[in-house]
Structure formats: structure tokens, C-alpha cells
Short mmCIF file of C-alpha atoms in Angstrom, two decimals:
data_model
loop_
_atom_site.label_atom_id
_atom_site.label_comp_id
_atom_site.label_asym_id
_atom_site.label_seq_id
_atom_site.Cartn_x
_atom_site.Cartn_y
_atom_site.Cartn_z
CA UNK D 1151 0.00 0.00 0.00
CA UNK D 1152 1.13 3.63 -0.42
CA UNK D 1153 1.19 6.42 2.01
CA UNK D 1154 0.85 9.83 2.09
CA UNK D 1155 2.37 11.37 5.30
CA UNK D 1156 0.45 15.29 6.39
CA UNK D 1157 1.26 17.57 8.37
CA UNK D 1158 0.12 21.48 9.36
CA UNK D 1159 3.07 23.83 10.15
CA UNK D 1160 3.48 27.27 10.99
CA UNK D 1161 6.75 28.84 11.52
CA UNK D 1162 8.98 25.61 11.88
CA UNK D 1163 11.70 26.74 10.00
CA UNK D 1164 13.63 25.05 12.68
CA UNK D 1165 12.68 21.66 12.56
CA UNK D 1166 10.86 21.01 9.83
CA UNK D 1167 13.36 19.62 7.92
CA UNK D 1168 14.76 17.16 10.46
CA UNK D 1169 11.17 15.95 10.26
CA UNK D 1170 10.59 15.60 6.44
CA UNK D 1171 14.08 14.24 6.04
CA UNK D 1172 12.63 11.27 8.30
CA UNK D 1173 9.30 11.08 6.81
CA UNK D 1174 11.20 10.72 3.27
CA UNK D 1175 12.44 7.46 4.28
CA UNK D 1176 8.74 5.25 4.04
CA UNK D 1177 6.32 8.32 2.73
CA UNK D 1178 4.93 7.78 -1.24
CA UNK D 1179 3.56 11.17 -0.58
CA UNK D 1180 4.00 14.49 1.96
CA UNK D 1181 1.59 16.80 1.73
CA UNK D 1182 2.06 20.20 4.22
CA UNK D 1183 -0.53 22.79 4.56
CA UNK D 1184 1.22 25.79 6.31
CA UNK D 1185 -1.85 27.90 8.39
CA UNK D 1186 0.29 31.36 8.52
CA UNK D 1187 3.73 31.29 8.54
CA UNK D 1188 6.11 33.98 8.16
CA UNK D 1189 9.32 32.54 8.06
CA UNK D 1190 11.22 29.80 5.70
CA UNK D 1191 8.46 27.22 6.13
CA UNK D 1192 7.50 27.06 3.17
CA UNK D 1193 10.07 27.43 1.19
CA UNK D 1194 11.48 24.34 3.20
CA UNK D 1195 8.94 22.17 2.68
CA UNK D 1196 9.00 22.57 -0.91
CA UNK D 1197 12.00 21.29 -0.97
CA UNK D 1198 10.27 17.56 -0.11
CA UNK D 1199 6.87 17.88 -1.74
CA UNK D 1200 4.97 19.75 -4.44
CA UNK D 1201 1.88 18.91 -2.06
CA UNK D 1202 2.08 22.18 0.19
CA UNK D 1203 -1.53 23.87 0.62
CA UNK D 1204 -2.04 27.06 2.72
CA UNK D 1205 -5.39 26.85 5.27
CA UNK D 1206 -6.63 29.75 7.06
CA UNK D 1207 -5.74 29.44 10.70
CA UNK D 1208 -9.69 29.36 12.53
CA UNK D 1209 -8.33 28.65 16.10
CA UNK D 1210 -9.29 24.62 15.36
CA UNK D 1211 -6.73 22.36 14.88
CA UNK D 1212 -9.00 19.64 13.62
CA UNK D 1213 -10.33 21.54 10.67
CA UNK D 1214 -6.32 22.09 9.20
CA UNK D 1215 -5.70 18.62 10.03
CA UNK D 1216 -9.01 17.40 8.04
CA UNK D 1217 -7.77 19.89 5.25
CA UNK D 1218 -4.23 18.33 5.03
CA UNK D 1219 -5.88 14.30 4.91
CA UNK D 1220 -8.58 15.56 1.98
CA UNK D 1221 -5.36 16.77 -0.21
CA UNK D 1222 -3.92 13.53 0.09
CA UNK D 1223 -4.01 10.90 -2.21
CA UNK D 1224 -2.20 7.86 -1.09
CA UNK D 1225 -4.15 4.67 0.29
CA UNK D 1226 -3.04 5.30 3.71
CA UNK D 1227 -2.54 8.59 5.33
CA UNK D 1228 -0.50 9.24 8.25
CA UNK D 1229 -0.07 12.79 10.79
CA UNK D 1230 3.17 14.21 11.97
CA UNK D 1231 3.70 17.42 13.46
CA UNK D 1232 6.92 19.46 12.38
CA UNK D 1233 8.85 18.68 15.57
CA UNK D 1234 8.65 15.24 15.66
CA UNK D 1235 11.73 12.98 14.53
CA UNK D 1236 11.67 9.09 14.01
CA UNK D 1237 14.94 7.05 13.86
CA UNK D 1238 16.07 5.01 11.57
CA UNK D 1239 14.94 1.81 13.17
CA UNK D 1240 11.30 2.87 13.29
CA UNK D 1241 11.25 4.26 9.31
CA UNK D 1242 11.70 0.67 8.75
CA UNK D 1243 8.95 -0.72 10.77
CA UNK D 1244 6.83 1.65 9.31
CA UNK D 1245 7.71 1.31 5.59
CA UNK D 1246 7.29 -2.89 7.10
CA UNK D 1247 3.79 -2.03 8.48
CA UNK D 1248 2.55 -0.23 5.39
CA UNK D 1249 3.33 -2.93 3.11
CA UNK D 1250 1.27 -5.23 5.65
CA UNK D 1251 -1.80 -3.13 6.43
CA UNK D 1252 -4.04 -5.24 4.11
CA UNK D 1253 -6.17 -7.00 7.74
CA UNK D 1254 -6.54 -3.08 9.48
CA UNK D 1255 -8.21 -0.08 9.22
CA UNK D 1256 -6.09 2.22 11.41
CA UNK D 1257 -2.26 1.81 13.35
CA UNK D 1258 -1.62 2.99 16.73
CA UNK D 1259 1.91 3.74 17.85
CA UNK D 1260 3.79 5.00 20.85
CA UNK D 1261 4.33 8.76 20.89
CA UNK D 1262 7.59 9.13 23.35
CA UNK D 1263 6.80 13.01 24.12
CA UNK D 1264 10.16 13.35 27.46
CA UNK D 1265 13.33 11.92 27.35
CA UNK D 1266 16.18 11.85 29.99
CA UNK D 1267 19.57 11.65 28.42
CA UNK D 1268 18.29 10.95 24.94
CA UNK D 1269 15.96 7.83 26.38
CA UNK D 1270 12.07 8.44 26.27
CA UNK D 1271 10.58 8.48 29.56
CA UNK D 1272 6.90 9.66 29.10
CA UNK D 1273 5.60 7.56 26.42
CA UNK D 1274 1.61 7.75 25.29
CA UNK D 1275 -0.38 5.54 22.12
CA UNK D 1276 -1.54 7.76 19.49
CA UNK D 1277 -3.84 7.14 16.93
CA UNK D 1278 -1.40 7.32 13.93
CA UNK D 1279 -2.00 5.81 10.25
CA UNK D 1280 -5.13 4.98 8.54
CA UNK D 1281 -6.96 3.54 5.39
CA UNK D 1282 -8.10 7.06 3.45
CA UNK D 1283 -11.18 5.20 2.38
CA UNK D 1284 -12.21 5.08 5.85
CA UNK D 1285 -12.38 8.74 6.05
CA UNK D 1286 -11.03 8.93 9.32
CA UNK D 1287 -11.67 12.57 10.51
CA UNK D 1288 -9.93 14.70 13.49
CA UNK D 1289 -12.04 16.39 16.39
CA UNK D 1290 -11.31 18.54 18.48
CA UNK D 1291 -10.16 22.50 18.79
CA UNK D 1292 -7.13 21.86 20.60
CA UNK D 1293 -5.77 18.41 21.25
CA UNK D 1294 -7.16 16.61 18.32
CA UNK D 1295 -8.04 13.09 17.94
CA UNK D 1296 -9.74 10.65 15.74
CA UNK D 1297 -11.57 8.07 17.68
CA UNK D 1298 -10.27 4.81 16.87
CA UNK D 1299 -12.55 2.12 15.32
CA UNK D 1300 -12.51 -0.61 13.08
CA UNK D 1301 -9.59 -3.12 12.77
CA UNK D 1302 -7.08 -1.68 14.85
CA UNK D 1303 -3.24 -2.20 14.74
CA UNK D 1304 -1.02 -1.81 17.91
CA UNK D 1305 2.61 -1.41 16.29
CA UNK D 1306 5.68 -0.55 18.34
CA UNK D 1307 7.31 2.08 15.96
CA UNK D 1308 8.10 5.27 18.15
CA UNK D 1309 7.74 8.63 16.96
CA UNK D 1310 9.66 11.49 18.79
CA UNK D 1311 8.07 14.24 19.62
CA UNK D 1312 11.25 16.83 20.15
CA UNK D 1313 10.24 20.46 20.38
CA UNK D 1314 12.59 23.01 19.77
CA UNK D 1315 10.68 26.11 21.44
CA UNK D 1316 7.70 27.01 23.40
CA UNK D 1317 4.43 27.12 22.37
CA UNK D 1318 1.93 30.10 22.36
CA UNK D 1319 1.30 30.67 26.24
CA UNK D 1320 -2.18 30.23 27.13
CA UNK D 1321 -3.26 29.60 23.47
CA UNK D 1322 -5.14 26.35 23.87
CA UNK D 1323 -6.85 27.52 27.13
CA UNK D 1324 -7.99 30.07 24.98
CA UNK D 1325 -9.13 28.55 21.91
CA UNK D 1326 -11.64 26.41 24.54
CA UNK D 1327 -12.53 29.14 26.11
CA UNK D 1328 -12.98 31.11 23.16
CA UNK D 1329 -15.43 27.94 21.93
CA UNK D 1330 -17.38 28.32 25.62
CA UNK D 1331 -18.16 32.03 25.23
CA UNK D 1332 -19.49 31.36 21.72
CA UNK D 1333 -22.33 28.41 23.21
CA UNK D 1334 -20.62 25.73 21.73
CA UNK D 1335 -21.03 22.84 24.31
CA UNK D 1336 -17.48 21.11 24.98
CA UNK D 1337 -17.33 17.03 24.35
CA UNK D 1338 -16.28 14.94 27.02
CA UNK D 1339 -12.75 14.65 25.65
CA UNK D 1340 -12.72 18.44 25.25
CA UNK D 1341 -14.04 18.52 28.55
CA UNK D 1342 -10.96 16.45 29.87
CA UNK D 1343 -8.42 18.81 27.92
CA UNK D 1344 -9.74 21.99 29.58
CA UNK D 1345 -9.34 21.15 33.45
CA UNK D 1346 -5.94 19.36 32.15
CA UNK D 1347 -5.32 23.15 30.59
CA UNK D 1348 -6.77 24.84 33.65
CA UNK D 1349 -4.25 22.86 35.81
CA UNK D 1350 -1.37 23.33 33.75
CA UNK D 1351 -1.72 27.31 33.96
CA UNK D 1352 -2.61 26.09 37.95
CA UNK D 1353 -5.59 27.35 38.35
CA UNK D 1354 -6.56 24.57 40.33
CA UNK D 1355 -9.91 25.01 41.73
CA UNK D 1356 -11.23 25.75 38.57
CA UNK D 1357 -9.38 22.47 36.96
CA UNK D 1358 -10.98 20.73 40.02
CA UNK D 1359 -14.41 22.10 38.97
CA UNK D 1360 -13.83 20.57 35.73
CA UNK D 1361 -12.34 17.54 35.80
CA UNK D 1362 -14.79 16.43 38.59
CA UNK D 1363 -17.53 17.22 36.48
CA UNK D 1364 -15.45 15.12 33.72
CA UNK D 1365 -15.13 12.02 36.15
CA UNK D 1366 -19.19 12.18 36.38
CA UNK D 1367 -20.23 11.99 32.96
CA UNK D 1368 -18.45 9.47 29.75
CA UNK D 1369 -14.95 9.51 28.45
CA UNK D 1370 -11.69 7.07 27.55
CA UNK D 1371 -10.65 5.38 30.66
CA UNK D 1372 -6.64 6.79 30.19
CA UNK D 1373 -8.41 10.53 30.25
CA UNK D 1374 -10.52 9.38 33.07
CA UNK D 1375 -7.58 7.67 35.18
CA UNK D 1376 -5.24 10.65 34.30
CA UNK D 1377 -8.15 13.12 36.05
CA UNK D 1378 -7.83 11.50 38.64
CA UNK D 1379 -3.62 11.83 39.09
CA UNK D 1380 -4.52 15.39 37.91
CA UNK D 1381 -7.00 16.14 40.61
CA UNK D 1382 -4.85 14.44 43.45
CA UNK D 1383 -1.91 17.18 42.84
CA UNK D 1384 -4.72 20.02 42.00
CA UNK D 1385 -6.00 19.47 45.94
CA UNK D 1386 -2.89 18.93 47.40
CA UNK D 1387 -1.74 22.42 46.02
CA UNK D 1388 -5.07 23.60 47.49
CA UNK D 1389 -4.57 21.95 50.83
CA UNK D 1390 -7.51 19.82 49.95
CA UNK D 1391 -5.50 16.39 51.24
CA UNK D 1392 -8.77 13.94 52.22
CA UNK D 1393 -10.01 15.21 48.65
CA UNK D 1394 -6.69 14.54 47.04
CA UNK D 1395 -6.43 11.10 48.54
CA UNK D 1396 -10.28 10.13 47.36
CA UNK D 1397 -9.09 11.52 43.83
CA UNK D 1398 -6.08 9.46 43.55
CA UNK D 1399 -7.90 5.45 44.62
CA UNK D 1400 -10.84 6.66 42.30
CA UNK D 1401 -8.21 6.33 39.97
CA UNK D 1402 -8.26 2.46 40.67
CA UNK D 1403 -12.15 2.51 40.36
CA UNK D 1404 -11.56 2.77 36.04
CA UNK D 1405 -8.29 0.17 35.79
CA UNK D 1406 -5.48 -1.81 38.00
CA UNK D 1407 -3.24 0.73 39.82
CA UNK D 1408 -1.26 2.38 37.51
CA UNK D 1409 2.70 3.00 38.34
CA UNK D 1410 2.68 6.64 39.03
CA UNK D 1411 -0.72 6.54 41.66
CA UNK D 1412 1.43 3.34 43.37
CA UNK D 1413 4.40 5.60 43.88
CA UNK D 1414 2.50 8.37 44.88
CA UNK D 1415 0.77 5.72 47.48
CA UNK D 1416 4.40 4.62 48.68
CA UNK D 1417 5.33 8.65 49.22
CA UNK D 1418 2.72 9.30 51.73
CA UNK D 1419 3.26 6.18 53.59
CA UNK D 1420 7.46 7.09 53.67
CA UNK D 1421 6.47 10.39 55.02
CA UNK D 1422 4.85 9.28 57.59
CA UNK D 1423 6.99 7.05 59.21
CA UNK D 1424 5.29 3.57 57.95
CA UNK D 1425 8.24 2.01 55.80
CA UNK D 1426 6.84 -1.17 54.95
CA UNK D 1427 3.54 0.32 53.88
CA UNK D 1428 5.92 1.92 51.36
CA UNK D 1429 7.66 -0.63 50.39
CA UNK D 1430 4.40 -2.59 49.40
CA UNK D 1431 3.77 0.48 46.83
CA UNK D 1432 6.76 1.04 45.19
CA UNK D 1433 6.62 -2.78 44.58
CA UNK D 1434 3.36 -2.80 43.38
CA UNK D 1435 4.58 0.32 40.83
CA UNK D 1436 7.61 -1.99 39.77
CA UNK D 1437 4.84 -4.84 38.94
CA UNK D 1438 1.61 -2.49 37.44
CA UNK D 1439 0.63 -3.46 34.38
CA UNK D 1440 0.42 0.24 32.84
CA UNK D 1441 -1.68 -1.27 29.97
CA UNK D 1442 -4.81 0.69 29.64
CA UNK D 1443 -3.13 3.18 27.40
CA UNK D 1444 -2.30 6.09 29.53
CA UNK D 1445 0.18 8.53 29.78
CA UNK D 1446 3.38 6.66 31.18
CA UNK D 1447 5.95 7.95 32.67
CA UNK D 1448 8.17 4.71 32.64
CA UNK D 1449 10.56 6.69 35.79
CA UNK D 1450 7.51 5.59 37.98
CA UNK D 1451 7.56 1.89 37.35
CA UNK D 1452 11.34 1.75 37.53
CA UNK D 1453 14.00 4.20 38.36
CA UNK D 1454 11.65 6.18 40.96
CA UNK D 1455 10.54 3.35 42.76
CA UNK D 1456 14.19 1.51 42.83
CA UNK D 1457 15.81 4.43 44.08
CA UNK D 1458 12.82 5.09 46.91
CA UNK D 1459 13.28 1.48 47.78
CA UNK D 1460 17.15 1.83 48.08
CA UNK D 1461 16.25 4.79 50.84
CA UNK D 1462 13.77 2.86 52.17
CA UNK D 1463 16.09 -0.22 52.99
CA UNK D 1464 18.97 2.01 54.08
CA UNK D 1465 17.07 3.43 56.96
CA UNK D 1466 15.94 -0.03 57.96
CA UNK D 1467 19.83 -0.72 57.76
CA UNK D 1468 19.97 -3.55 55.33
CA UNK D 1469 22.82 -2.05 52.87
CA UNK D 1470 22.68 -5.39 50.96
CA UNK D 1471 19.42 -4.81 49.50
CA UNK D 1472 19.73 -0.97 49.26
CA UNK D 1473 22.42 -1.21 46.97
CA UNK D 1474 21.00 -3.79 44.56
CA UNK D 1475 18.08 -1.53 44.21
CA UNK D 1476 20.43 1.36 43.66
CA UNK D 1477 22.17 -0.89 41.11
CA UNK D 1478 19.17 -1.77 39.48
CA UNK D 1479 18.60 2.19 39.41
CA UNK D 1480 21.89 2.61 38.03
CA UNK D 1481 20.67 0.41 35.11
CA UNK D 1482 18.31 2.05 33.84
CA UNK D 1483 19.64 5.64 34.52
CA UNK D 1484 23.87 5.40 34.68
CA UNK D 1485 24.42 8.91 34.71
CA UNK D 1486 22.07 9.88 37.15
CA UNK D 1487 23.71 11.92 39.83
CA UNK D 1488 21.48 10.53 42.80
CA UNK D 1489 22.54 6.71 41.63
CA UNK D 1490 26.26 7.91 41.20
CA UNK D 1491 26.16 9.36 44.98
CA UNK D 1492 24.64 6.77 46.12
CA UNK D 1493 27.23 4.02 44.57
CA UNK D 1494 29.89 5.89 45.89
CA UNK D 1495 28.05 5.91 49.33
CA UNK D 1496 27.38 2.39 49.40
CA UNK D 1497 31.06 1.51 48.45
CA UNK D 1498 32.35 3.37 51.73
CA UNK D 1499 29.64 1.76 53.54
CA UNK D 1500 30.46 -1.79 52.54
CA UNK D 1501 34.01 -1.20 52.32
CA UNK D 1502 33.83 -4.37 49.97
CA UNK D 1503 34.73 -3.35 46.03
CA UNK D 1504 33.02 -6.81 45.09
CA UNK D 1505 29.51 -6.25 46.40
CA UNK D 1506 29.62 -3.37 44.08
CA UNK D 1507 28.38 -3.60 40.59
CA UNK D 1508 30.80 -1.13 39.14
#
């Protein structure tokens, strides 16, 4: 099958290239539809495609998306923004997964969106590639989505998202509020994306207000799980704790315990005093299942637990089974200054160079 690979830029002089250069490795097609800019943009993207359309920016991100996938032409059609980069490794897979799309209707792949040291380490699944005949179609204002159905594909080709500069400060909070003021009711997953805007700009008792409301009505379980992460912190800032608490196990009422809500678990128990309360959390964040989709941050069901358990363990003076859980830290992370100090520590402590994995 062929592919036709869109994207909507404005002002990426900066990185669009980097991008393009990847997406020339599996794309039959690129088509770019530029919604304003005013530097080289355009002239850059020429330089990959003849397929580059200008859309009038309307403060809706799903309308220049659903612009860009009508000009394309290619069985399957695929998004990228201008700032993401995909390695070598994963062109492959995806020219591989093209060629072998003849059983699905739409792919799904991991979107690795932090990194520490070059490694991702907050990973989410995006709706990514899809049969044009389907007519797949974006909604959404501001974090856009197209609701996956038919015969899906889970594929593990990662696509960096690796942002060069800031975005417009306050821009999606006001695009939804804009779309408020005019009586246009906001969609559950709109819904979601406001408190989660609301609490980024910390204006948390109106994100509370939200997102509670959110919880109450329908939704995807990962936006409903990650309300619930989002209102623990929002009442804690607030001084809300009993509500923060109740916020945090509702999380557990929509899937298993997910990493980050074990470790949070394990952090109240260490501050108060009750160490093996902890320890039965960060263990239980080592083992969750972190399936159902959600945004991961993979520090919380490895390197943040190991290192809490290596503290915890140290206190209870068993240096043995500290270290190994620094070690195992060390594995994941070896440049990380906290494992470093702490290797160092423990080889003073031990005074024994081979209990030390150096």
C-alpha cells in the first residue's frame, strides 16, 4: 500500500526539515498545509513535496488537520507534526507495516513526548495511520483526535516528539474558552483537555471544577484515570489532602493501579513514618501493568521506585538490598547523579569493592 504522510506547520523553519528528512524514508507522498507562517516554512517544505496547501488558521486544529488528509491521495494517510523525529529503526517498521496493512483499518503507535539523556521516559499511544477510504476525521479544537474504530493495529514504531521552542502561552486555554463564550457545548474529551489546561496554567480550583464534572459523565478510561492523578496534585496544592487522597484510589475505580498513583501511594506512607507500607507500593509500581493506554511515565515503574526502595532499605539498615536496588537504578539511569552518589556511598559503607556492581 502507499502512504501519504500530512502535516500542518506554521513557523517551523527550525525543525521542519529534520522531520521531512525522516518522513522521506517510508512516505509515497508528503503533503504540508502551512496555516500562517512567516518565516522559511514554506520554502522548506517545498524542498520535499509539491503537495504544500495554505489553510486559514480558525483557532481549530481539527479543521487544518481534516484539510491536510482531503489533499492527500495515497491509500493510507499518516499525521506528523513538524517537531517530531523518528529514527532510523522505526522508518523501517513503518515502511514494514505499510506494506502489511491489508487485515486493518487504522495503526496505533507509541508517541515518546520526554526523554532523559536521549531515552524516552513519558511515552503515550496515538492514533497514527489509517486507510483514506475510511475517512477517518480529526475532532477537536485543541488536542485533536480521531476516535479509533474498526480493525485496529497496535505497532511498536516510536515517533519522537522533540520540540525546539515554546508554544503560544495560554493559546489552547484560549481557543476552549474562546469555543465556551461562543455556546458551543465542549465534548467529554474536550471537557478532559480543559481542566488538564486549567491545571497546567494552575488554576486549580477551577481544573478541580472541571475535571470532577469530567469524572461524572463518559470519556476514555486513560483521560478518566489521568483526572484523577490530575486532581490528586490540583487538591494537594489547594490543601484539599482527604479530597486529594479520594481523587487518587478513584483512579483504581476505572483500571489496576497504575505505576505513578502506586508511587505516589508509597510517598505518603514514607512520610509518615510507615516504611513497609511503602515498600508494598513502590513494589506494586515496579509490577503495574500500565496497559490501559495512559500517559506513562516509565521513571515511575522503575528508576523512581528503585531508588525510593534503596532509601527505604537504608534506613531499615539492610545495605545489601539498598544497593541492589540502587544498582538496578543505576541500570536504567547510569548517569544519574542521585545513583552515582549513592554508589559511591554504598562503596564506603560496605568497604567491599566486590559487592559493588561497578
Amino acid at each position: 500500500m502507499t502512504l501519504s504522510v500530512c502535516l500542518i506547520v506554521k513557523d517551523e523553519e527550525q525543525v521542519l526539515e529534520r522531520c521531512l528528512m525522516c518522513a522521506a524514508l517510508f512516505a509515497d507522498e508528503i503533503v504540508v498545509v502551512d496555516t500562517g507562517s512567516s518565516d522559511n516554512t514554506v520554502e522548506i517544505a517545498k524542498k520535499f513535496t509539491d503537495k504544500v496547501y495554505f489553510f486559514k488558521w480558525s483557532d481549530d486544529f481539527s479543521a487544518a488537520r481534516n484539510f491536510a488528509f482531503d489533499k492527500a491521495e495515497c491509500d493510507l494517510v499518516m499525521w506528523l507534526d513538524a517537531d517530531d523525529v523518528i529514527t532510523d529503526e522505526n522508518c523501517a517498521k513503518i515502511a514494514r507495516l505499510k506494506n502489511n496493512f491489508d487485515n486493518y483499518d487504522m495503526a496505533i503507535l507509541p508517541y515518546a513526548a520526554a526523554f532523559d539523556n536521549g531515552e524516552p521516559t513519558f511515552v503515550y499511544d496515538r492514533e497514527r495511520i489509517f486507510r483514506r477510504s475510511g475517512n477517518y476525521r480529526f475532532a477537536g479544537a485543541v488536542h485533536e483526535a480521531v476516535t479509533p474504530s474498526g480493525r485496529i493495529l497496535h505497532a511498536d514504531a516510536v515517533i519522537y516528539h522533540k520540540k525546539l521552542k515554546g508554544g503560544e502561552p495560554l493559546r489552547n486555554l484560549r481557543i476552549l474558552q474562546k469555543q465556551i463564550a461562543a455556546g458551543k457545548p465542549l465534548d467529554d474529551r474536550q471537557k478532559f483537555y480543559y481542566g488538564r489546561e486549567l491545571f497546567f496554567n494552575k488554576m486549580y480550583r477551577e481544573a478541580a471544577a472541571v475535571l470532577e464534572d469530567f469524572l461524572n459523565g463518559g470519556g476514555w478510561v486513560v483521560n478518566k484515570i489521568e483526572a484523577c492523578l490530575n486532581l490528586y496534585t490540583a487538591y494537594s496544592d489547594i490543601g484539599d489532602d482527604k479530597s486529594a487522597v479520594n481523587a487518587l484510589l478513584r483512579s483504581f475505580t476505572f483500571a489496576p493501579p497504575q505505576s505513578q498513583a502506586c508511587c505516589i501511594l508509597g510517598g505518603r506512607f514514607f512520610d509518615n513514618g510507615d516504611l513497609q507500607s511503602a515498600i508494598y507500593w513502590y513494589n506494586q509500581a515496579l509490577t503495574a501493568p500500565n496497559d490501559a493506554g495512559a500517559f506513562i511515565n516509565r521513571d515511575y515503574s522503575g528508576f523512581i521506585p528503585y531508588m525510593q526502595l534503596c532509601v527505604i532499605y537504608d534506613r531499615l539498615g539492610d545495605i545489601g538490598r539498598a544497593n541492589d536496588y540502587n544498582n538496578a537504578a543505576g541500570k536504567i539511569k547510569p548517569h544519574n547523579k542521585s545513583y552515582l552518589y549513592n554508589k559511591k556511598y554504598f562503596k564506603n559503607k560496605l568497604g567491599l569493592r566486590g559487592k559493588i556492581d561497578d
